[in-house]
Coordinates of C-alpha atoms and ligand atoms in Angstrom, one line a residue:
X241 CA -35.5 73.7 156.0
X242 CA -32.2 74.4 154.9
X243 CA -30.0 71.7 152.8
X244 CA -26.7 71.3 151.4
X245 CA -26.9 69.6 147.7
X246 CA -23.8 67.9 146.7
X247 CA -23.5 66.6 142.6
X248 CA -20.6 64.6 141.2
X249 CA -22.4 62.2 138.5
X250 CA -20.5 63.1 135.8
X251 CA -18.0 66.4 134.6
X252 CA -19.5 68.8 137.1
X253 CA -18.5 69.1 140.5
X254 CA -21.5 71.2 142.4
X255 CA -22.5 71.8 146.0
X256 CA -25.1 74.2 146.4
X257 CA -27.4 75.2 149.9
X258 CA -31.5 75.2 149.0
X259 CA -34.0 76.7 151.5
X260 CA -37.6 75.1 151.7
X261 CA -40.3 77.0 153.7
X262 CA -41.7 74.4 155.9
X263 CA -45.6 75.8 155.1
X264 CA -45.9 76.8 151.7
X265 CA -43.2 74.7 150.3
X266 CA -41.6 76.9 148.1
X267 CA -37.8 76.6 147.5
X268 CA -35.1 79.7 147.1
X269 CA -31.5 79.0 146.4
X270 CA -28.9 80.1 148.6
X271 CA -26.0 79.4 146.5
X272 CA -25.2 77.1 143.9
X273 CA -21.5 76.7 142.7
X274 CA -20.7 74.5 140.0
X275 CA -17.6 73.8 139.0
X276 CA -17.2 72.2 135.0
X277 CA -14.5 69.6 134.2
X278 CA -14.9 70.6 130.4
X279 CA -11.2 71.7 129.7
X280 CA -10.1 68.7 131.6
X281 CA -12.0 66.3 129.1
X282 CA -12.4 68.7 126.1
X283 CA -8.5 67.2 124.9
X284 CA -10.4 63.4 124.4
X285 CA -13.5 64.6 123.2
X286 CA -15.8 63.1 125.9
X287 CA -15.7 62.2 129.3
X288 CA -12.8 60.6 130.9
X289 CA -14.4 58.7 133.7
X290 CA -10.9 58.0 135.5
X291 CA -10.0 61.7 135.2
X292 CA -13.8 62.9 136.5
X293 CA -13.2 60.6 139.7
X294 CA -10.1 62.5 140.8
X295 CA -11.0 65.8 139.7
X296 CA -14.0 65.3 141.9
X297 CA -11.9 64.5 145.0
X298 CA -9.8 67.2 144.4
X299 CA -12.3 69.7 143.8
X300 CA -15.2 68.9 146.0
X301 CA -14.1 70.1 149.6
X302 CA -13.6 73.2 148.1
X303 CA -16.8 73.9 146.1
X304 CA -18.5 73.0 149.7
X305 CA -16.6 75.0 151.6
X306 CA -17.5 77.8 149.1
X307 CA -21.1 76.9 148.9
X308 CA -21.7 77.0 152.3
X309 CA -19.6 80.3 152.9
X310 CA -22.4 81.9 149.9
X311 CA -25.2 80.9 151.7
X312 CA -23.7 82.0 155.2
X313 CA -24.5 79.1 157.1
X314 CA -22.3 76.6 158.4
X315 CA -22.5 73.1 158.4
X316 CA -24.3 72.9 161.8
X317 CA -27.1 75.4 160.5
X318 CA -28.5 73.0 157.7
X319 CA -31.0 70.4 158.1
X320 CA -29.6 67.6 155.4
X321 CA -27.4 66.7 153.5
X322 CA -28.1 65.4 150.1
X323 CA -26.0 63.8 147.1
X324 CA -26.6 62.3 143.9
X325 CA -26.0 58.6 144.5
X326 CA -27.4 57.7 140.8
X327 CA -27.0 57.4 138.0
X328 CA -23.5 58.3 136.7
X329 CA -20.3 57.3 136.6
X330 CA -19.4 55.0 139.5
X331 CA -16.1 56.0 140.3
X332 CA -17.6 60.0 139.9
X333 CA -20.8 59.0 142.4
X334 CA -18.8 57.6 145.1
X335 CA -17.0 60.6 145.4
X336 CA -19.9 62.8 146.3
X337 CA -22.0 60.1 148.3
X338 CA -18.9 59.2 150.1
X339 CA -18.0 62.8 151.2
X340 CA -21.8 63.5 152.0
X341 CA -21.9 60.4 153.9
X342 CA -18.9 62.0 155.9
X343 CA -20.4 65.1 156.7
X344 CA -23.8 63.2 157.8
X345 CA -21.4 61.3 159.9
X346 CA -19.9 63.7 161.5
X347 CA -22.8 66.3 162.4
X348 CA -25.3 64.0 162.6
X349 CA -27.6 65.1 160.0
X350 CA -30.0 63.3 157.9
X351 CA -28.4 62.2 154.8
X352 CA -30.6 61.6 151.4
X353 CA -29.2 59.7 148.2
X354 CA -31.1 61.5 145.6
X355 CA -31.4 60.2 141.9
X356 CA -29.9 62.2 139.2
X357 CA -32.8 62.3 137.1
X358 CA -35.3 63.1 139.9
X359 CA -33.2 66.1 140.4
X360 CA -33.6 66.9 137.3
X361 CA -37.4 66.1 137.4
X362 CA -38.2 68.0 140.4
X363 CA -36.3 71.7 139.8
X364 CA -39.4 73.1 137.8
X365 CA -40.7 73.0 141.4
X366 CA -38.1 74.6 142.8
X367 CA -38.0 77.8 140.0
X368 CA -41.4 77.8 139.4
X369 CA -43.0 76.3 142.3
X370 CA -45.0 73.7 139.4
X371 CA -47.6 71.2 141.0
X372 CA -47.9 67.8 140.0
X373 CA -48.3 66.1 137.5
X374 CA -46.5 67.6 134.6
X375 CA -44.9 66.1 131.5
X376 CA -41.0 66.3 131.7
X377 CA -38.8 66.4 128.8
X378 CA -35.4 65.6 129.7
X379 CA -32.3 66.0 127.5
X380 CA -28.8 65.8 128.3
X381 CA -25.8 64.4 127.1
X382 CA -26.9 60.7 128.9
X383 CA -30.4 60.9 128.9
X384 CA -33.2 61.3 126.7
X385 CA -36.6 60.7 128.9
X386 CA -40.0 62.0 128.4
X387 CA -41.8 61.3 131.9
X388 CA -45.3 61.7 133.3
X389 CA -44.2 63.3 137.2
X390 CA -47.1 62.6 139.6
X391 CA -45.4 62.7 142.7
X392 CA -42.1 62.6 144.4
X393 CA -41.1 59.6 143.7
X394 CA -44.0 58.8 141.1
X395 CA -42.6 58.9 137.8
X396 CA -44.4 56.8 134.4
X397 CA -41.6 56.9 131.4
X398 CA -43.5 58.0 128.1
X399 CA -40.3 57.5 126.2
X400 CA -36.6 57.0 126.1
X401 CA -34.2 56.5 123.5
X402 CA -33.4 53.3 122.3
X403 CA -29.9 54.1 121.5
X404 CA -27.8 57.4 121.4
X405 CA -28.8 60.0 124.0
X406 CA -30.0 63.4 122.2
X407 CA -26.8 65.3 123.4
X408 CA -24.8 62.6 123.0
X409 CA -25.7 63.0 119.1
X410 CA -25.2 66.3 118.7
X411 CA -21.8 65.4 120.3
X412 CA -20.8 62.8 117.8
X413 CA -21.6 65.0 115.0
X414 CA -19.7 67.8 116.2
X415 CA -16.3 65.4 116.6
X416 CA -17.2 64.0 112.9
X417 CA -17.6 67.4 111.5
X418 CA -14.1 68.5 114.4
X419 CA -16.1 70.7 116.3
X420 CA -15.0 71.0 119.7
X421 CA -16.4 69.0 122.6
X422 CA -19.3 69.7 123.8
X423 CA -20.3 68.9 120.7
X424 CA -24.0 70.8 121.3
X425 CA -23.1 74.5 121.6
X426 CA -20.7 74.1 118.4
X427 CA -23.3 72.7 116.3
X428 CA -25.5 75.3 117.6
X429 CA -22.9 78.1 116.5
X430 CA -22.1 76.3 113.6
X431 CA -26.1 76.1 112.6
X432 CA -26.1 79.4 112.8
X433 CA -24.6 80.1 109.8
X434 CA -26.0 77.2 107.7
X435 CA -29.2 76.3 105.6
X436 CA -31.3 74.0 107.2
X437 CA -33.1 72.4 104.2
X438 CA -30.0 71.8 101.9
X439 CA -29.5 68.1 103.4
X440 CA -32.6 66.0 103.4
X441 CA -31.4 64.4 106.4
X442 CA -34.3 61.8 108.3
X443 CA -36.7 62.3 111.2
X444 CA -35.9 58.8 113.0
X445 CA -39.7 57.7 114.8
X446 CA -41.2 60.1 113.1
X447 CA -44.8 59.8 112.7
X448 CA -44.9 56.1 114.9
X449 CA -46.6 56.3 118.0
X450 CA -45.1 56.5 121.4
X451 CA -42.3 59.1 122.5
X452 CA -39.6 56.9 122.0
X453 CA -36.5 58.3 120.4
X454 CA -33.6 56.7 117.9
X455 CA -31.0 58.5 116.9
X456 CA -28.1 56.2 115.1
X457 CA -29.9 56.2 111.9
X458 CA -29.8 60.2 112.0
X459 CA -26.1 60.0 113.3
X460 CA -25.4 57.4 110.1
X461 CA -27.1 59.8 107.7
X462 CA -25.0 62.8 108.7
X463 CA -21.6 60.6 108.4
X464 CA -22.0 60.1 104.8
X465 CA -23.0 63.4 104.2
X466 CA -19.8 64.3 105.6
X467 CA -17.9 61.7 103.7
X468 CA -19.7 61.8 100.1
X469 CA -18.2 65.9 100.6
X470 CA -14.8 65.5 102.3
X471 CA -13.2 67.6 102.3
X472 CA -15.7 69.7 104.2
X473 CA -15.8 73.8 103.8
X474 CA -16.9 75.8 106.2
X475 CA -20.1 76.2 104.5
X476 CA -20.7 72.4 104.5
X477 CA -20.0 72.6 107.6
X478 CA -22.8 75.0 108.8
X479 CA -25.1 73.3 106.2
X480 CA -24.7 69.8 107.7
X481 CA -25.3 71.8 111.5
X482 CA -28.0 73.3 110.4
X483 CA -29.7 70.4 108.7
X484 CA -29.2 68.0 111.2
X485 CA -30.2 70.8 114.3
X486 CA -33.6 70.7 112.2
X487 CA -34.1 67.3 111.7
X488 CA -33.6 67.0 115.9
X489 CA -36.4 69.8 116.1
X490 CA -38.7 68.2 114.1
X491 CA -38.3 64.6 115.6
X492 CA -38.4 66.4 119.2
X493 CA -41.6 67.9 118.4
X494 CA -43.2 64.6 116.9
X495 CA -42.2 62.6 120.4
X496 CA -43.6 65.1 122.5
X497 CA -46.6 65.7 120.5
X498 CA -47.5 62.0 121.0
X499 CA -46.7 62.5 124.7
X500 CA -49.0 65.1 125.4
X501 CA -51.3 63.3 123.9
X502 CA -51.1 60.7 126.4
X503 CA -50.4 62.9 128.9
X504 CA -54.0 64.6 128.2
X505 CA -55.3 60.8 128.3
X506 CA -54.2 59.5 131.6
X507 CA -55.4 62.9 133.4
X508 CA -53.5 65.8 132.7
X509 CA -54.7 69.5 134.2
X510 CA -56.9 71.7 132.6
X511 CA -53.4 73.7 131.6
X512 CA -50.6 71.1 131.7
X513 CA -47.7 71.9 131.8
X514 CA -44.6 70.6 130.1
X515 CA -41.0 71.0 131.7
X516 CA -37.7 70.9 129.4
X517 CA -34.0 70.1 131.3
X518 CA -30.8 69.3 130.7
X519 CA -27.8 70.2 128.4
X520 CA -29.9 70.1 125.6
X521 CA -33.0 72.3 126.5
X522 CA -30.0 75.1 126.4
X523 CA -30.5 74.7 122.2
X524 CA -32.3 77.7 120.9
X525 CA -34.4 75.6 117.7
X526 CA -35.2 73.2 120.1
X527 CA -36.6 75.4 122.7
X528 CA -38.4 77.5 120.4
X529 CA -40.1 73.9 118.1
X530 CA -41.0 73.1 121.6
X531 CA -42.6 76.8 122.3
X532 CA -44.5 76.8 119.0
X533 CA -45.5 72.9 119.7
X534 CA -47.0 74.0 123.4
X535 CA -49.0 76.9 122.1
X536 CA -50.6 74.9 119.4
X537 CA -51.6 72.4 122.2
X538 CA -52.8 74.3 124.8
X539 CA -50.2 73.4 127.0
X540 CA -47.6 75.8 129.3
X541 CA -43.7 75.5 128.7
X542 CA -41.5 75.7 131.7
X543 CA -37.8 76.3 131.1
X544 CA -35.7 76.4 134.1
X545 CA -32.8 79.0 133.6
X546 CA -30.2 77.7 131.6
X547 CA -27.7 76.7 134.6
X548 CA -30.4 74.9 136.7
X549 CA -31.5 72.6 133.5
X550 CA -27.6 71.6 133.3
X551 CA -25.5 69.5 136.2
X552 CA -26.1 71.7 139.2
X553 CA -26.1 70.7 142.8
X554 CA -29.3 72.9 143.7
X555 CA -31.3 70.5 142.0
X556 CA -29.9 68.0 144.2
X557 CA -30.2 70.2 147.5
X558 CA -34.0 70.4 146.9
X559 CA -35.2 66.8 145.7
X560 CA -33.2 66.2 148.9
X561 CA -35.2 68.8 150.6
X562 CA -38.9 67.9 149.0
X563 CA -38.0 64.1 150.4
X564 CA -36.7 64.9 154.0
X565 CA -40.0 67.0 154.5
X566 CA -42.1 63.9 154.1
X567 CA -39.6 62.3 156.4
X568 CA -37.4 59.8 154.2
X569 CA -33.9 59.5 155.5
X570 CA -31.2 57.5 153.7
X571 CA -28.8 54.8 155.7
X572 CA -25.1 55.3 155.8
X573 CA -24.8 52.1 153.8
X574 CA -26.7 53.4 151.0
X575 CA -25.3 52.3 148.0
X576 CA -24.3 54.4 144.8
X577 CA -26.1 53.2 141.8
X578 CA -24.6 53.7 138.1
X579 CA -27.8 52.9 136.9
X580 CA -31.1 54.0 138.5
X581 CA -34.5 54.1 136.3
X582 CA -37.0 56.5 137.6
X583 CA -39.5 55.0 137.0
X584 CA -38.3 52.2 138.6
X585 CA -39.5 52.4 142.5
X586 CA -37.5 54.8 144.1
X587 CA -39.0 55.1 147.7
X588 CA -37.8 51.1 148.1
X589 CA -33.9 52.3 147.4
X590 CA -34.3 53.6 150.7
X591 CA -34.5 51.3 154.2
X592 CA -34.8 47.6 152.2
X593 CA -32.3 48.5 149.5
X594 CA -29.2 46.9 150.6
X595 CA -27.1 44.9 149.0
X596 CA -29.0 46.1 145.7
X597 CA -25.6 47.2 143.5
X598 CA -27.3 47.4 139.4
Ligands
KG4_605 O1 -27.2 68.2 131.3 P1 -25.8 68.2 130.8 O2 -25.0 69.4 131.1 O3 -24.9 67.0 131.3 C1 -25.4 65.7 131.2 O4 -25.2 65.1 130.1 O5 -25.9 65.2 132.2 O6 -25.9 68.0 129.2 C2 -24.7 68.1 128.4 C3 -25.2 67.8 127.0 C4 -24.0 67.6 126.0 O7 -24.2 66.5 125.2 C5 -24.1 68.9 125.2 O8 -23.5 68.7 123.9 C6 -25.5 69.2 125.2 O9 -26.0 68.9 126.5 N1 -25.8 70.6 124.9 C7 -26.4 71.0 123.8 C8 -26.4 72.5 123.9 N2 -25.7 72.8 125.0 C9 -25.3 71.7 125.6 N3 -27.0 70.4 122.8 C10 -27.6 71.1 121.9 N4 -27.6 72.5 121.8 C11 -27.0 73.2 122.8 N5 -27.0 74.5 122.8
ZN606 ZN1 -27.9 65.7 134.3

């Protein structure tokens, strides 16, 4: 099964063709272009919804057009189309839904309105061909989730954040300390640099149960840091990056300590495996707390490569894939959703969905 992924959620517009093998359900990628809006943004320090909309529709024919042309099929050789249709930006989502449901239209292929996060969820299966259940840790710039995955579609949150997103933190520090946006690879440079213990900044949750995360009173503690100093040097700079990259590690490691936990609990395997993706899992502390954390506990880190844990359509080409093998097709009047839990019931946003708009 061959299927064209289209993703336009949020700052990255992405198309990219996935091949399933109908009998041992492995995935390959065919292509996978992805096209980043950063510059556009970069001037206002965050995403410009407005300007993400139109750079979409200007961009997307074209990184489809290339997508396909990678893969060498055309449009007629493919067996679905598939598009993020939550959650995002609105204006950014109808874009991509829109121009999928197009090309659905118009060739008469099955059409699949995948959730962002599910994407996300499933793409350990696609690089490593992971069987469920797993525990996924997912952290990007608007989500911070630890999840139990059972089953396409079967998803039990662990965790969330009750307020800032991890990446969204590292963002906001960067643009108090004026690093540039992205905030996460600045820090991350910056950090490099800097001495992690000279701020005594807190671990937010830290030793309460659950996975859940909170990150203002971390974000609070770094601003008067920064404002008890002003004016910064370069060295407090570095210092403040390096102190508060730690602090993230550490509460990281605490949330998904008690997650695994649970995990083990509810029926984990015998070697469980734990998933990290999105912007975030690119962070090199992070990855390696969470390396030491899984060999302590017995359990098996899976990394996806570094451009398939970010905004990528190939995510989105095979959770559309993994569903239209057990037959799901979407409606054309399937709506775009700014906000979609997963582990709300995401088999009923197919047939009996309508009119269903939060
Ligand atoms: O998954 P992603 O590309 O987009 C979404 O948010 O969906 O994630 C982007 C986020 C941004 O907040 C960015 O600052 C963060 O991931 N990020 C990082 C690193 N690289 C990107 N955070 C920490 N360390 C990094 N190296
Ligand atoms: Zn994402």
């Amino acid at each position: 099964m061959i299927v064209l992924g289209i993703e336009t959620s949020c700052d990255e517009t992405a198309a990219a063709v996935v091949h399933r093998d109908d009998e041992d359900g492995r995935g390959a990628i065919r292509s996978n272009i992805v096209l980043s809006q950063i510059e556009e943004h970069a001037a206002f320090g965050g995403v410009v919804p407005e300007i993400a909309a139109r750079a979409h529709v200007e961009a997307l024919d074209g990184v489809i057009a290339a997508a396909l042309g990678d893969a060498g099929v055309t449009l007629e050789e493919i067996d679905g189309i598939a598009a993020t249709a939550g959650p995002g930006l609105i204006g950014a989502l109808l874009v991509g839904l829109t121009t999928a449901k197009a090309l659905a239209m118009a060739t008469g292929k099955p059409l699949i309105a995948v959730n962002h996060l599910e994407a996300h969820a499933l793409t350990a299966r696609l690089t490593n061909g992971l069987s469920f259940p797993y525990l996924l840790l997912l952290v990007s710039g608007g989500h911070t989730q630890l999840l139990r995955v059972d089953g396409l579609g079967i998803y039990r949150r662990y965790g969330t954040t009750i307020d800032d997103a991890l990446g969204e933190a590292f963002d906001k520090t960067a643009k108090l300390l004026g690093l540039p946006y992205p905030g996460g690879p600045a820090v991350e440079r910056a950090a490099r640099t800097g001495d992690a213990t000279r701020f005594a900044l807190p671990r937010p949750m830290r030793g309460r149960p659950g996975s859940d995360f909170s990150l203002s009173g971390l974000k609070t503690a770094v601003r008067l840091e920064a404002e008890r100093l002003a004016p910064l040097s370069a060295e407090d700079i570095a210092d403040i990056c390096a102190s508060f990259q730690f602090a993230i590690a550490e509460t990281v490691v605490d949330r998904v300590d008690n997650a695994m936990k649970r995990f083990r609990t509810e029926g984990a395997p015998v070697e469980p495996a734990l998933v990290v993706a999105g912007g975030v899992a690119a962070n090199g502390m992070i990855r390696a707390s969470l390396g030491d954390l899984a060999a302590a506990t017995g359990f098996h880190l899976v990394a996806p490569p570094l451009g398939l844990c970010t905004d990528n359509g190939a995510m989105v080409a095979w959770a559309g894939a993994e569903w239209l093998a057990t037959g799901r097709r979407d409606g054309l009047d399937v709506a775009a959703r700014p906000r979609w839990p997963l582990d709300a019931d995401v088999l009923g946003f197919g047939a009996g969905i309508k009119g269903a708009k939060a």
